[in-house]
PDB file of C-alpha atoms and ligand atoms in Angstrom:
ATOM      1  CA  MET R   1     -16.658  71.684  23.356  1.00 94.00           C
ATOM      2  CA  PHE R   2     -14.550  74.760  22.525  1.00 97.00           C
ATOM      3  CA  ASN R   3     -16.281  77.890  23.848  1.00 98.00           C
ATOM      4  CA  VAL R   4     -15.494  81.565  23.313  1.00 98.00           C
ATOM      5  CA  ALA R   5     -16.782  84.196  25.758  1.00 98.00           C
ATOM      6  CA  ILE R   6     -17.250  87.795  24.617  1.00 98.00           C
ATOM      7  CA  ASP R   7     -18.228  90.486  27.091  1.00 98.00           C
ATOM      8  CA  GLY R   8     -18.378  94.251  26.929  1.00 97.00           C
ATOM      9  CA  PRO R   9     -20.632  97.283  27.284  1.00 95.00           C
ATOM     10  CA  ALA R  10     -23.700  98.124  25.176  1.00 87.00           C
ATOM     11  CA  GLY R  11     -22.879  99.152  21.620  1.00 87.00           C
ATOM     12  CA  ALA R  12     -19.292  97.874  21.528  1.00 92.00           C
ATOM     13  CA  GLY R  13     -20.202  95.805  18.450  1.00 90.00           C
ATOM     14  CA  LYS R  14     -20.226  92.432  20.219  1.00 93.00           C
ATOM     15  CA  SER R  15     -23.126  90.915  18.323  1.00 92.00           C
ATOM     16  CA  THR R  16     -22.056  92.131  14.859  1.00 92.00           C
ATOM     17  CA  ILE R  17     -18.506  90.916  15.420  1.00 96.00           C
ATOM     18  CA  ALA R  18     -19.401  87.648  17.187  1.00 96.00           C
ATOM     19  CA  LYS R  19     -21.857  86.714  14.441  1.00 94.00           C
ATOM     20  CA  MET R  20     -19.214  87.206  11.744  1.00 95.00           C
ATOM     21  CA  VAL R  21     -16.514  85.338  13.677  1.00 97.00           C
ATOM     22  CA  ALA R  22     -18.918  82.440  14.364  1.00 96.00           C
ATOM     23  CA  LYS R  23     -19.718  82.167  10.659  1.00 94.00           C
ATOM     24  CA  LYS R  24     -16.054  82.208   9.664  1.00 96.00           C
ATOM     25  CA  LEU R  25     -15.079  79.521  12.174  1.00 96.00           C
ATOM     26  CA  GLY R  26     -18.245  77.373  12.127  1.00 95.00           C
ATOM     27  CA  PHE R  27     -19.254  78.108  15.736  1.00 96.00           C
ATOM     28  CA  THR R  28     -22.805  78.535  17.057  1.00 96.00           C
ATOM     29  CA  TYR R  29     -23.436  82.170  17.962  1.00 96.00           C
ATOM     30  CA  VAL R  30     -25.371  82.783  21.194  1.00 97.00           C
ATOM     31  CA  ASP R  31     -26.572  86.335  21.908  1.00 97.00           C
ATOM     32  CA  THR R  32     -27.489  86.237  25.616  1.00 97.00           C
ATOM     33  CA  GLY R  33     -28.695  89.870  25.689  1.00 96.00           C
ATOM     34  CA  SER R  34     -31.628  88.880  23.492  1.00 97.00           C
ATOM     35  CA  MET R  35     -32.727  86.307  26.098  1.00 98.00           C
ATOM     36  CA  TYR R  36     -32.831  89.034  28.776  1.00 98.00           C
ATOM     37  CA  ARG R  37     -34.580  91.280  26.267  1.00 98.00           C
ATOM     38  CA  ALA R  38     -37.309  88.634  25.710  1.00 98.00           C
ATOM     39  CA  MET R  39     -37.951  88.567  29.460  1.00 98.00           C
ATOM     40  CA  ALA R  40     -38.085  92.380  29.575  1.00 98.00           C
ATOM     41  CA  LEU R  41     -40.596  92.360  26.700  1.00 98.00           C
ATOM     42  CA  ALA R  42     -42.809  89.975  28.664  1.00 98.00           C
ATOM     43  CA  CYS R  43     -42.640  92.326  31.677  1.00 98.00           C
ATOM     44  CA  ILE R  44     -43.560  95.353  29.541  1.00 98.00           C
ATOM     45  CA  ARG R  45     -46.448  93.435  28.018  1.00 98.00           C
ATOM     46  CA  ALA R  46     -47.614  92.487  31.515  1.00 98.00           C
ATOM     47  CA  GLY R  47     -47.632  96.210  32.391  1.00 98.00           C
ATOM     48  CA  LEU R  48     -44.947  95.831  35.079  1.00 98.00           C
ATOM     49  CA  LYS R  49     -42.520  98.424  36.374  1.00 97.00           C
ATOM     50  CA  ALA R  50     -38.884  97.324  36.584  1.00 97.00           C
ATOM     51  CA  SER R  51     -38.825  98.386  40.228  1.00 97.00           C
ATOM     52  CA  ASP R  52     -41.538  95.831  41.113  1.00 97.00           C
ATOM     53  CA  GLU R  53     -39.015  93.100  41.930  1.00 98.00           C
ATOM     54  CA  VAL R  54     -41.462  90.525  43.290  1.00 98.00           C
ATOM     55  CA  GLU R  55     -43.793  90.626  40.286  1.00 98.00           C
ATOM     56  CA  VAL R  56     -40.952  90.861  37.745  1.00 98.00           C
ATOM     57  CA  CYS R  57     -39.295  87.756  39.206  1.00 97.00           C
ATOM     58  CA  LYS R  58     -42.592  85.887  39.360  1.00 97.00           C
ATOM     59  CA  VAL R  59     -43.386  86.622  35.714  1.00 97.00           C
ATOM     60  CA  CYS R  60     -39.833  85.784  34.550  1.00 97.00           C
ATOM     61  CA  GLU R  61     -39.703  82.501  36.461  1.00 95.00           C
ATOM     62  CA  GLY R  62     -42.869  81.386  34.656  1.00 96.00           C
ATOM     63  CA  LEU R  63     -41.553  82.161  31.163  1.00 97.00           C
ATOM     64  CA  ASP R  64     -40.242  79.717  28.619  1.00 96.00           C
ATOM     65  CA  VAL R  65     -37.306  81.228  26.684  1.00 97.00           C
ATOM     66  CA  SER R  66     -35.441  79.229  24.036  1.00 95.00           C
ATOM     67  CA  LEU R  67     -33.351  79.794  20.922  1.00 95.00           C
ATOM     68  CA  GLU R  68     -33.791  78.623  17.346  1.00 95.00           C
ATOM     69  CA  TYR R  69     -31.752  79.340  14.225  1.00 92.00           C
ATOM     70  CA  ASP R  70     -33.340  80.199  10.862  1.00 90.00           C
ATOM     71  CA  GLU R  71     -32.148  78.944   7.456  1.00 88.00           C
ATOM     72  CA  ASN R  72     -29.487  81.692   7.338  1.00 84.00           C
ATOM     73  CA  GLY R  73     -28.181  80.691  10.746  1.00 83.00           C
ATOM     74  CA  ALA R  74     -29.634  83.809  12.416  1.00 89.00           C
ATOM     75  CA  GLN R  75     -30.617  83.355  16.060  1.00 93.00           C
ATOM     76  CA  GLN R  76     -34.326  83.639  16.856  1.00 97.00           C
ATOM     77  CA  VAL R  77     -35.601  84.084  20.413  1.00 97.00           C
ATOM     78  CA  ILE R  78     -38.713  82.137  21.265  1.00 98.00           C
ATOM     79  CA  LEU R  79     -40.803  83.419  24.181  1.00 98.00           C
ATOM     80  CA  ASN R  80     -43.577  81.034  25.235  1.00 97.00           C
ATOM     81  CA  GLY R  81     -43.702  79.641  21.694  1.00 97.00           C
ATOM     82  CA  GLU R  82     -43.691  83.063  19.958  1.00 98.00           C
ATOM     83  CA  ASN R  83     -40.762  84.325  17.875  1.00 98.00           C
ATOM     84  CA  VAL R  84     -40.161  87.777  19.420  1.00 98.00           C
ATOM     85  CA  ASN R  85     -37.035  88.825  17.468  1.00 97.00           C
ATOM     86  CA  ALA R  86     -38.911  91.692  15.799  1.00 97.00           C
ATOM     87  CA  TYR R  87     -39.892  93.286  19.139  1.00 98.00           C
ATOM     88  CA  ILE R  88     -36.806  93.184  21.331  1.00 97.00           C
ATOM     89  CA  ARG R  89     -34.449  95.736  19.729  1.00 92.00           C
ATOM     90  CA  THR R  90     -36.221  98.955  20.809  1.00 90.00           C
ATOM     91  CA  GLU R  91     -34.705 101.475  23.267  1.00 84.00           C
ATOM     92  CA  GLU R  92     -37.671 100.866  25.605  1.00 93.00           C
ATOM     93  CA  VAL R  93     -36.942  97.138  25.782  1.00 96.00           C
ATOM     94  CA  GLY R  94     -33.177  97.798  26.116  1.00 91.00           C
ATOM     95  CA  ASN R  95     -33.647 100.064  29.120  1.00 89.00           C
ATOM     96  CA  MET R  96     -36.143  97.690  30.781  1.00 95.00           C
ATOM     97  CA  THR R  97     -33.731  94.812  30.173  1.00 95.00           C
ATOM     98  CA  SER R  98     -30.831  96.461  31.941  1.00 90.00           C
ATOM     99  CA  ALA R  99     -33.138  97.309  34.869  1.00 93.00           C
ATOM    100  CA  ILE R 100     -34.530  93.772  35.385  1.00 96.00           C
ATOM    101  CA  ALA R 101     -31.213  91.989  34.690  1.00 95.00           C
ATOM    102  CA  VAL R 102     -30.136  92.988  38.218  1.00 93.00           C
ATOM    103  CA  TYR R 103     -32.482  90.423  39.807  1.00 96.00           C
ATOM    104  CA  GLY R 104     -31.015  87.026  40.790  1.00 96.00           C
ATOM    105  CA  PRO R 105     -33.981  84.825  39.811  1.00 95.00           C
ATOM    106  CA  VAL R 106     -34.142  86.481  36.365  1.00 96.00           C
ATOM    107  CA  ARG R 107     -30.454  85.671  35.773  1.00 96.00           C
ATOM    108  CA  GLU R 108     -30.351  82.144  37.234  1.00 95.00           C
ATOM    109  CA  LYS R 109     -32.801  80.715  34.762  1.00 92.00           C
ATOM    110  CA  LEU R 110     -31.004  82.148  31.732  1.00 96.00           C
ATOM    111  CA  VAL R 111     -27.510  81.290  33.000  1.00 97.00           C
ATOM    112  CA  GLU R 112     -28.567  77.624  33.267  1.00 96.00           C
ATOM    113  CA  LEU R 113     -29.886  77.627  29.701  1.00 95.00           C
ATOM    114  CA  GLN R 114     -26.696  79.355  28.435  1.00 98.00           C
ATOM    115  CA  ARG R 115     -24.422  76.833  30.167  1.00 98.00           C
ATOM    116  CA  LYS R 116     -26.379  73.964  28.603  1.00 97.00           C
ATOM    117  CA  LEU R 117     -25.806  75.436  25.143  1.00 96.00           C
ATOM    118  CA  GLY R 118     -22.074  75.603  25.896  1.00 97.00           C
ATOM    119  CA  THR R 119     -21.982  71.865  26.670  1.00 97.00           C
ATOM    120  CA  LYS R 120     -23.774  70.946  23.415  1.00 96.00           C
ATOM    121  CA  TYR R 121     -22.069  73.155  20.836  1.00 95.00           C
ATOM    122  CA  ASP R 122     -18.849  75.064  20.142  1.00 96.00           C
ATOM    123  CA  VAL R 123     -20.280  78.469  20.984  1.00 97.00           C
ATOM    124  CA  ILE R 124     -19.276  82.081  20.656  1.00 98.00           C
ATOM    125  CA  MET R 125     -21.425  83.589  23.380  1.00 98.00           C
ATOM    126  CA  ASP R 126     -21.739  87.306  24.027  1.00 97.00           C
ATOM    127  CA  GLY R 127     -23.130  89.200  27.004  1.00 97.00           C
ATOM    128  CA  ARG R 128     -21.958  90.854  30.209  1.00 95.00           C
ATOM    129  CA  ASP R 129     -21.102  87.935  32.528  1.00 97.00           C
ATOM    130  CA  ILE R 130     -20.016  85.215  30.110  1.00 98.00           C
ATOM    131  CA  GLY R 131     -16.296  85.150  30.968  1.00 98.00           C
ATOM    132  CA  THR R 132     -16.829  85.870  34.674  1.00 97.00           C
ATOM    133  CA  CYS R 133     -19.809  83.586  35.378  1.00 97.00           C
ATOM    134  CA  VAL R 134     -21.561  81.633  32.601  1.00 98.00           C
ATOM    135  CA  LEU R 135     -18.515  80.109  30.846  1.00 98.00           C
ATOM    136  CA  LYS R 136     -15.838  80.628  33.480  1.00 97.00           C
ATOM    137  CA  ASP R 137     -13.690  77.858  31.979  1.00 97.00           C
ATOM    138  CA  ALA R 138     -13.851  79.069  28.375  1.00 98.00           C
ATOM    139  CA  PRO R 139     -10.386  78.797  26.789  1.00 98.00           C
ATOM    140  CA  VAL R 140     -10.835  82.136  24.994  1.00 98.00           C
ATOM    141  CA  LYS R 141     -12.305  85.240  26.623  1.00 98.00           C
ATOM    142  CA  ILE R 142     -12.525  88.620  24.928  1.00 98.00           C
ATOM    143  CA  TYR R 143     -13.506  91.924  26.514  1.00 98.00           C
ATOM    144  CA  LEU R 144     -14.671  94.095  23.624  1.00 98.00           C
ATOM    145  CA  THR R 145     -15.120  97.774  24.321  1.00 97.00           C
ATOM    146  CA  ALA R 146     -15.085 101.263  22.757  1.00 97.00           C
ATOM    147  CA  SER R 147     -15.504 104.804  24.079  1.00 96.00           C
ATOM    148  CA  SER R 148     -19.076 105.864  24.965  1.00 96.00           C
ATOM    149  CA  ARG R 149     -18.986 108.542  22.232  1.00 96.00           C
ATOM    150  CA  THR R 150     -17.946 106.038  19.573  1.00 95.00           C
ATOM    151  CA  ARG R 151     -20.661 103.638  20.701  1.00 95.00           C
ATOM    152  CA  ALA R 152     -23.282 106.422  20.676  1.00 95.00           C
ATOM    153  CA  GLU R 153     -22.204 107.482  17.178  1.00 95.00           C
ATOM    154  CA  ARG R 154     -22.575 103.916  15.896  1.00 91.00           C
ATOM    155  CA  ARG R 155     -26.046 103.606  17.438  1.00 89.00           C
ATOM    156  CA  TYR R 156     -27.030 107.045  16.072  1.00 93.00           C
ATOM    157  CA  LYS R 157     -25.996 106.012  12.562  1.00 93.00           C
ATOM    158  CA  GLU R 158     -27.912 102.732  12.847  1.00 88.00           C
ATOM    159  CA  LEU R 159     -31.094 104.498  14.002  1.00 89.00           C
ATOM    160  CA  THR R 160     -30.969 107.377  11.491  1.00 95.00           C
ATOM    161  CA  GLU R 161     -30.424 104.859   8.675  1.00 95.00           C
ATOM    162  CA  LYS R 162     -33.654 103.211   9.799  1.00 90.00           C
ATOM    163  CA  GLY R 163     -35.373 106.601   9.651  1.00 94.00           C
ATOM    164  CA  VAL R 164     -35.653 106.948  13.452  1.00 90.00           C
ATOM    165  CA  ASP R 165     -35.460 110.544  14.704  1.00 93.00           C
ATOM    166  CA  CYS R 166     -32.891 110.699  17.524  1.00 93.00           C
ATOM    167  CA  ASN R 167     -30.305 112.819  19.309  1.00 95.00           C
ATOM    168  CA  LEU R 168     -26.658 111.842  19.703  1.00 97.00           C
ATOM    169  CA  ASP R 169     -26.222 113.327  23.201  1.00 97.00           C
ATOM    170  CA  ASP R 170     -29.368 111.554  24.476  1.00 95.00           C
ATOM    171  CA  ILE R 171     -28.114 108.256  23.062  1.00 93.00           C
ATOM    172  CA  GLU R 172     -24.725 108.726  24.732  1.00 96.00           C
ATOM    173  CA  LYS R 173     -26.413 109.536  28.040  1.00 95.00           C
ATOM    174  CA  ASP R 174     -28.532 106.351  27.788  1.00 91.00           C
ATOM    175  CA  ILE R 175     -25.378 104.352  27.049  1.00 92.00           C
ATOM    176  CA  ILE R 176     -23.540 105.827  30.050  1.00 94.00           C
ATOM    177  CA  ASP R 177     -26.540 105.121  32.344  1.00 91.00           C
ATOM    178  CA  ARG R 178     -26.806 101.550  31.081  1.00 88.00           C
ATOM    179  CA  ASP R 179     -23.054 100.966  31.521  1.00 92.00           C
ATOM    180  CA  TYR R 180     -23.307 102.250  35.074  1.00 93.00           C
ATOM    181  CA  ARG R 181     -26.185  99.894  35.911  1.00 89.00           C
ATOM    182  CA  ASP R 182     -24.532  96.908  34.221  1.00 90.00           C
ATOM    183  CA  MET R 183     -21.150  97.542  35.894  1.00 95.00           C
ATOM    184  CA  ASN R 184     -22.398  98.345  39.372  1.00 95.00           C
ATOM    185  CA  ARG R 185     -25.106  95.789  40.021  1.00 90.00           C
ATOM    186  CA  GLU R 186     -24.584  93.327  42.851  1.00 93.00           C
ATOM    187  CA  ILE R 187     -24.994  90.089  40.895  1.00 93.00           C
ATOM    188  CA  SER R 188     -22.636  89.359  37.994  1.00 93.00           C
ATOM    189  CA  PRO R 189     -21.703  92.948  37.138  1.00 94.00           C
ATOM    190  CA  LEU R 190     -20.040  93.635  33.806  1.00 96.00           C
ATOM    191  CA  LYS R 191     -16.284  93.515  34.218  1.00 95.00           C
ATOM    192  CA  GLN R 192     -13.284  92.207  32.361  1.00 97.00           C
ATOM    193  CA  ALA R 193     -12.405  88.667  33.493  1.00 97.00           C
ATOM    194  CA  GLU R 194      -8.813  88.380  34.714  1.00 97.00           C
ATOM    195  CA  ASP R 195      -7.931  86.048  31.855  1.00 97.00           C
ATOM    196  CA  ALA R 196      -9.811  88.002  29.161  1.00 98.00           C
ATOM    197  CA  ILE R 197      -8.048  89.756  26.284  1.00 98.00           C
ATOM    198  CA  LEU R 198      -8.987  93.432  25.970  1.00 97.00           C
ATOM    199  CA  VAL R 199      -9.933  94.631  22.480  1.00 97.00           C
ATOM    200  CA  ASP R 200     -10.767  98.341  22.157  1.00 96.00           C
ATOM    201  CA  SER R 201     -12.592  98.867  18.860  1.00 94.00           C
ATOM    202  CA  SER R 202     -12.835 102.704  19.086  1.00 94.00           C
ATOM    203  CA  ASN R 203     -10.414 103.143  16.200  1.00 92.00           C
ATOM    204  CA  MET R 204     -10.870  99.833  14.426  1.00 94.00           C
ATOM    205  CA  GLY R 205     -13.095  98.871  11.510  1.00 92.00           C
ATOM    206  CA  ILE R 206     -15.391  95.827  11.704  1.00 94.00           C
ATOM    207  CA  ASP R 207     -13.183  93.616   9.528  1.00 96.00           C
ATOM    208  CA  GLU R 208     -10.138  94.546  11.564  1.00 97.00           C
ATOM    209  CA  VAL R 209     -11.831  93.467  14.809  1.00 97.00           C
ATOM    210  CA  VAL R 210     -13.150  90.261  13.210  1.00 98.00           C
ATOM    211  CA  ASN R 211      -9.684  89.342  11.933  1.00 97.00           C
ATOM    212  CA  GLU R 212      -8.129  90.046  15.320  1.00 97.00           C
ATOM    213  CA  LEU R 213     -10.635  87.759  17.085  1.00 98.00           C
ATOM    214  CA  VAL R 214     -10.240  85.005  14.491  1.00 98.00           C
ATOM    215  CA  ARG R 215      -6.478  85.180  15.005  1.00 97.00           C
ATOM    216  CA  ILE R 216      -6.816  84.969  18.816  1.00 97.00           C
ATOM    217  CA  ILE R 217      -9.250  82.016  18.642  1.00 98.00           C
ATOM    218  CA  GLU R 218      -7.252  80.078  16.043  1.00 97.00           C
ATOM    219  CA  GLU R 219      -4.083  80.544  18.043  1.00 97.00           C
ATOM    220  CA  ALA R 220      -5.814  79.135  21.153  1.00 96.00           C
ATOM    221  CA  ARG R 221      -7.225  76.173  19.205  1.00 91.00           C
TER     222      ARG R 221
HETATM  223  O1  LIG X 301     -26.346  93.103  24.784  1.00 55.59           O
HETATM  224  P1  LIG X 301     -27.710  93.772  24.895  1.00 55.59           P
HETATM  225  O2  LIG X 301     -27.681  95.256  24.656  1.00 55.59           O
HETATM  226  O3  LIG X 301     -28.737  93.083  24.066  1.00 55.59           O
HETATM  227  O4  LIG X 301     -28.125  93.574  26.447  1.00 55.59           O
HETATM  228  C1  LIG X 301     -29.281  94.183  26.977  1.00 55.59           C
HETATM  229  C2  LIG X 301     -29.178  94.239  28.489  1.00 55.59           C
HETATM  230  O5  LIG X 301     -29.192  92.906  29.011  1.00 55.59           O
HETATM  231  C3  LIG X 301     -27.919  94.881  29.056  1.00 55.59           C
HETATM  232  O6  LIG X 301     -28.135  96.212  29.433  1.00 55.59           O
HETATM  233  C4  LIG X 301     -27.575  94.048  30.270  1.00 55.59           C
HETATM  234  C5  LIG X 301     -28.343  92.774  30.123  1.00 55.59           C
HETATM  235  N1  LIG X 301     -27.496  91.586  29.954  1.00 55.59           N
HETATM  236  C6  LIG X 301     -26.992  90.992  31.082  1.00 55.59           C
HETATM  237  O7  LIG X 301     -27.212  91.481  32.194  1.00 55.59           O
HETATM  238  N2  LIG X 301     -26.273  89.847  30.973  1.00 55.59           N
HETATM  239  C7  LIG X 301     -26.004  89.304  29.782  1.00 55.59           C
HETATM  240  N3  LIG X 301     -25.286  88.177  29.713  1.00 55.59           N
HETATM  241  C8  LIG X 301     -26.485  89.932  28.601  1.00 55.59           C
HETATM  242  C9  LIG X 301     -27.219  91.081  28.713  1.00 55.59           C
END
């Protein structure tokens, strides 16, 4: 199988870009953040606090998380038989996700599932630890980033277009906090793999980034 690993901080555009590149090249797109988000949703529904490590791990170890693809090829996350795609994109779930993703047992289960997908399909997989842990041997690794202000502005635009009332400075602060947690946790922190190619999208349009990734992947193939 030919696997592509894409890592980077929240809001760098990983999922938008990876989805488009996967479609262009006929790869299976795997969004690993949504798997962690499904687990966080289950913890919120169970009324847990992220700091309650024992209970969080117990609940997560008992969950069944899997992926399906709809007729348009869009990834759907299935949590204990329920399609939870509609519930995992909120700020509340995002913050809970980053807080519980620090626990080893939460990660181990999902890493195993992600590696299995990489042995079955040509995948473009995005997350935080794909190039450094999940798909260490991937022939193409990309580290996609952008400044925190740019990422906050993109998120702000997305939310206001949906009619959500929000504040740009608060969004940027949330992004900076999440980056800090993701980059400084003990297990599999977010960092650029030594053999990853750095792409900074701060001053690039979506199509420009997509074309750059397609070029990198085709060259490696
Ligand atoms: O990519 P995202 O915003 O959906 O990710 C949500 C959180 O999940 C992020 O703050 C960190 C965590 N995550 C992780 O620890 N490892 C991954 N491979 C993917 C996401």
